[in-house]
Amino acid sequence: RHFYCQMGRFFSSKDVIKELEGPIYDADHYRWLLLKDGLEIIAFSSCRDAGNGVWWFNQTWVDPEHRRKGIYRNLFKLKEAFCVEQGAAILKGTALTHSKILFDQSGWTVTSIRGPRWTWYEKKLEGL
């Protein structure tokens, strides 16, 4: 209940949903990283356990006033480390144009390109 009190404004924000090009979801198998400045959430990122060692990277959003400070990059790295700690063998995710560079720099492989803005990625962790 406390989580939804904090995140509700993002789940229902037309601006955030438009920027992420889709709605934000939550379920029991989702894990969230929330970055706060005092009591205010200034960034969030989620991933989910898809089962059988597969973890999906979901949305990441940083408040416009806090962008260009490495927050997105740090959340990406933390999320990847968390998934590894949870026993992930394969990571999957989708990237919009502005986040593709981070997937590319982090050793992910393009598995599909859908339209001009969406790229699907995968990273196999077995044997690392």
PDB file of C-alpha atoms in Angstrom:
ATOM      1  CA  ARG A   1       0.000   0.000   0.000  1.00  0.00           C
ATOM      2  CA  HIS A   2       2.841   2.403   0.847  1.00  0.00           C
ATOM      3  CA  PHE A   3       4.430   1.735  -2.566  1.00  0.00           C
ATOM      4  CA  TYR A   4       1.260   2.771  -4.430  1.00  0.00           C
ATOM      5  CA  CYS A   5       0.953   5.930  -2.354  1.00  0.00           C
ATOM      6  CA  GLN A   6       4.422   6.897  -3.576  1.00  0.00           C
ATOM      7  CA  MET A   7       4.181   5.666  -7.160  1.00  0.00           C
ATOM      8  CA  GLY A   8       0.517   6.352  -7.947  1.00  0.00           C
ATOM      9  CA  ARG A   9       1.209   9.745  -9.463  1.00  0.00           C
ATOM     10  CA  PHE A  10       3.577   8.140 -11.985  1.00  0.00           C
ATOM     11  CA  PHE A  11       1.205   5.284 -12.847  1.00  0.00           C
ATOM     12  CA  SER A  12      -1.500   7.815 -13.672  1.00  0.00           C
ATOM     13  CA  SER A  13       0.633  10.585 -15.189  1.00  0.00           C
ATOM     14  CA  LYS A  14      -0.171  11.173 -18.852  1.00  0.00           C
ATOM     15  CA  ASP A  15       3.196  12.906 -19.292  1.00  0.00           C
ATOM     16  CA  VAL A  16       5.213   9.999 -17.854  1.00  0.00           C
ATOM     17  CA  ILE A  17       3.199   7.400 -19.793  1.00  0.00           C
ATOM     18  CA  LYS A  18       3.643   9.409 -22.997  1.00  0.00           C
ATOM     19  CA  GLU A  19       7.387   9.718 -22.417  1.00  0.00           C
ATOM     20  CA  LEU A  20       7.750   5.983 -21.716  1.00  0.00           C
ATOM     21  CA  GLU A  21       5.482   5.263 -24.700  1.00  0.00           C
ATOM     22  CA  GLY A  22       3.228   3.021 -22.675  1.00  0.00           C
ATOM     23  CA  PRO A  23       1.701   2.384 -19.268  1.00  0.00           C
ATOM     24  CA  ILE A  24       3.620   1.402 -16.155  1.00  0.00           C
ATOM     25  CA  TYR A  25       2.739  -1.966 -14.627  1.00  0.00           C
ATOM     26  CA  ASP A  26       3.368  -3.633 -11.288  1.00  0.00           C
ATOM     27  CA  ALA A  27       2.864  -7.171  -9.995  1.00  0.00           C
ATOM     28  CA  ASP A  28       4.248  -9.449  -7.281  1.00  0.00           C
ATOM     29  CA  HIS A  29       7.180 -10.545  -9.477  1.00  0.00           C
ATOM     30  CA  TYR A  30       8.278  -6.945 -10.193  1.00  0.00           C
ATOM     31  CA  ARG A  31      11.147  -5.332  -8.310  1.00  0.00           C
ATOM     32  CA  TRP A  32      11.560  -1.567  -8.110  1.00  0.00           C
ATOM     33  CA  LEU A  33      14.434   0.814  -7.543  1.00  0.00           C
ATOM     34  CA  LEU A  34      13.270   4.216  -6.325  1.00  0.00           C
ATOM     35  CA  LEU A  35      15.626   7.158  -6.051  1.00  0.00           C
ATOM     36  CA  LYS A  36      14.522   9.937  -3.743  1.00  0.00           C
ATOM     37  CA  ASP A  37      15.598  13.460  -2.955  1.00  0.00           C
ATOM     38  CA  GLY A  38      14.278  13.755   0.570  1.00  0.00           C
ATOM     39  CA  LEU A  39      10.747  12.362   0.371  1.00  0.00           C
ATOM     40  CA  GLU A  40      10.318  13.050  -3.352  1.00  0.00           C
ATOM     41  CA  ILE A  41      10.864  10.299  -5.923  1.00  0.00           C
ATOM     42  CA  ILE A  42      13.108  11.675  -8.646  1.00  0.00           C
ATOM     43  CA  ALA A  43      13.700   8.425 -10.555  1.00  0.00           C
ATOM     44  CA  PHE A  44      12.437   4.869 -10.720  1.00  0.00           C
ATOM     45  CA  SER A  45      13.303   1.676 -12.522  1.00  0.00           C
ATOM     46  CA  SER A  46      11.829  -1.808 -12.507  1.00  0.00           C
ATOM     47  CA  CYS A  47      12.604  -5.341 -13.560  1.00  0.00           C
ATOM     48  CA  ARG A  48      10.649  -8.561 -13.347  1.00  0.00           C
ATOM     49  CA  ASP A  49      11.309 -12.225 -12.898  1.00  0.00           C
ATOM     50  CA  ALA A  50       9.912 -13.996 -15.958  1.00  0.00           C
ATOM     51  CA  GLY A  51      10.890 -17.420 -14.587  1.00  0.00           C
ATOM     52  CA  ASN A  52      13.467 -19.991 -15.649  1.00  0.00           C
ATOM     53  CA  GLY A  53      16.365 -17.609 -15.004  1.00  0.00           C
ATOM     54  CA  VAL A  54      15.026 -14.884 -17.293  1.00  0.00           C
ATOM     55  CA  TRP A  55      14.673 -11.337 -15.981  1.00  0.00           C
ATOM     56  CA  TRP A  56      13.119  -8.471 -17.956  1.00  0.00           C
ATOM     57  CA  PHE A  57      14.244  -4.878 -17.692  1.00  0.00           C
ATOM     58  CA  ASN A  58      11.154  -2.670 -17.540  1.00  0.00           C
ATOM     59  CA  GLN A  59      10.720   1.084 -17.513  1.00  0.00           C
ATOM     60  CA  THR A  60      13.189   3.564 -16.139  1.00  0.00           C
ATOM     61  CA  TRP A  61      12.283   7.210 -15.706  1.00  0.00           C
ATOM     62  CA  VAL A  62      14.241  10.173 -14.338  1.00  0.00           C
ATOM     63  CA  ASP A  63      12.636  13.494 -13.455  1.00  0.00           C
ATOM     64  CA  PRO A  64      13.568  16.057 -16.143  1.00  0.00           C
ATOM     65  CA  GLU A  65      15.202  18.352 -13.552  1.00  0.00           C
ATOM     66  CA  HIS A  66      17.603  15.541 -12.548  1.00  0.00           C
ATOM     67  CA  ARG A  67      18.641  14.270 -15.963  1.00  0.00           C
ATOM     68  CA  ARG A  68      22.150  14.345 -17.430  1.00  0.00           C
ATOM     69  CA  LYS A  69      23.678  13.455 -14.043  1.00  0.00           C
ATOM     70  CA  GLY A  70      24.268   9.711 -14.594  1.00  0.00           C
ATOM     71  CA  ILE A  71      21.163   8.604 -12.684  1.00  0.00           C
ATOM     72  CA  TYR A  72      19.769   6.492 -15.518  1.00  0.00           C
ATOM     73  CA  ARG A  73      23.149   4.822 -16.054  1.00  0.00           C
ATOM     74  CA  ASN A  74      23.511   4.041 -12.337  1.00  0.00           C
ATOM     75  CA  LEU A  75      19.982   2.603 -12.122  1.00  0.00           C
ATOM     76  CA  PHE A  76      20.750   0.433 -15.156  1.00  0.00           C
ATOM     77  CA  LYS A  77      23.911  -0.936 -13.507  1.00  0.00           C
ATOM     78  CA  LEU A  78      22.164  -1.504 -10.167  1.00  0.00           C
ATOM     79  CA  LYS A  79      19.306  -3.317 -11.884  1.00  0.00           C
ATOM     80  CA  GLU A  80      21.720  -5.539 -13.791  1.00  0.00           C
ATOM     81  CA  ALA A  81      23.631  -6.369 -10.589  1.00  0.00           C
ATOM     82  CA  PHE A  82      20.376  -7.112  -8.755  1.00  0.00           C
ATOM     83  CA  CYS A  83      19.249  -9.533 -11.478  1.00  0.00           C
ATOM     84  CA  VAL A  84      22.607 -11.321 -11.349  1.00  0.00           C
ATOM     85  CA  GLU A  85      22.271 -11.630  -7.543  1.00  0.00           C
ATOM     86  CA  GLN A  86      18.819 -13.158  -8.060  1.00  0.00           C
ATOM     87  CA  GLY A  87      20.314 -15.865 -10.283  1.00  0.00           C
ATOM     88  CA  ALA A  88      19.450 -14.489 -13.711  1.00  0.00           C
ATOM     89  CA  ALA A  89      20.902 -16.432 -16.633  1.00  0.00           C
ATOM     90  CA  ILE A  90      19.372 -14.214 -19.304  1.00  0.00           C
ATOM     91  CA  LEU A  91      18.396 -10.555 -19.226  1.00  0.00           C
ATOM     92  CA  LYS A  92      15.896  -9.160 -21.716  1.00  0.00           C
ATOM     93  CA  GLY A  93      14.712  -5.649 -22.332  1.00  0.00           C
ATOM     94  CA  THR A  94      13.397  -3.122 -24.788  1.00  0.00           C
ATOM     95  CA  ALA A  95      14.958   0.240 -25.440  1.00  0.00           C
ATOM     96  CA  LEU A  96      13.713   3.446 -26.935  1.00  0.00           C
ATOM     97  CA  THR A  97      16.054   5.529 -29.054  1.00  0.00           C
ATOM     98  CA  HIS A  98      17.517   7.472 -26.111  1.00  0.00           C
ATOM     99  CA  SER A  99      18.368   4.370 -24.030  1.00  0.00           C
ATOM    100  CA  LYS A 100      19.820   2.134 -26.754  1.00  0.00           C
ATOM    101  CA  ILE A 101      23.368   3.347 -26.171  1.00  0.00           C
ATOM    102  CA  LEU A 102      23.390   2.006 -22.625  1.00  0.00           C
ATOM    103  CA  PHE A 103      22.303  -1.470 -23.732  1.00  0.00           C
ATOM    104  CA  ASP A 104      24.919  -1.407 -26.503  1.00  0.00           C
ATOM    105  CA  GLN A 105      27.705  -0.258 -24.145  1.00  0.00           C
ATOM    106  CA  SER A 106      26.755  -2.911 -21.572  1.00  0.00           C
ATOM    107  CA  GLY A 107      27.208  -5.876 -23.905  1.00  0.00           C
ATOM    108  CA  TRP A 108      23.580  -6.598 -24.763  1.00  0.00           C
ATOM    109  CA  THR A 109      22.690  -8.136 -28.145  1.00  0.00           C
ATOM    110  CA  VAL A 110      19.972  -6.777 -30.424  1.00  0.00           C
ATOM    111  CA  THR A 111      17.343  -9.480 -30.993  1.00  0.00           C
ATOM    112  CA  SER A 112      14.720  -7.451 -32.842  1.00  0.00           C
ATOM    113  CA  ILE A 113      13.974  -3.963 -34.100  1.00  0.00           C
ATOM    114  CA  ARG A 114      10.337  -3.000 -34.119  1.00  0.00           C
ATOM    115  CA  GLY A 115       9.527   0.202 -35.866  1.00  0.00           C
ATOM    116  CA  PRO A 116      11.752   3.258 -35.848  1.00  0.00           C
ATOM    117  CA  ARG A 117      11.952   3.650 -32.061  1.00  0.00           C
ATOM    118  CA  TRP A 118      11.930   0.223 -30.324  1.00  0.00           C
ATOM    119  CA  THR A 119      14.873  -2.175 -30.071  1.00  0.00           C
ATOM    120  CA  TRP A 120      14.672  -5.504 -28.243  1.00  0.00           C
ATOM    121  CA  TYR A 121      17.800  -6.709 -26.438  1.00  0.00           C
ATOM    122  CA  GLU A 122      19.099  -9.794 -24.666  1.00  0.00           C
ATOM    123  CA  LYS A 123      22.163 -10.515 -22.557  1.00  0.00           C
ATOM    124  CA  LYS A 124      23.191 -14.077 -21.670  1.00  0.00           C
ATOM    125  CA  LEU A 125      24.942 -14.313 -18.318  1.00  0.00           C
ATOM    126  CA  GLU A 126      25.739 -18.010 -18.254  1.00  0.00           C
ATOM    127  CA  GLY A 127      29.414 -18.681 -17.867  1.00  0.00           C
ATOM    128  CA  LEU A 128      30.279 -15.212 -16.569  1.00  0.00           C
TER     129      LEU A 128
END
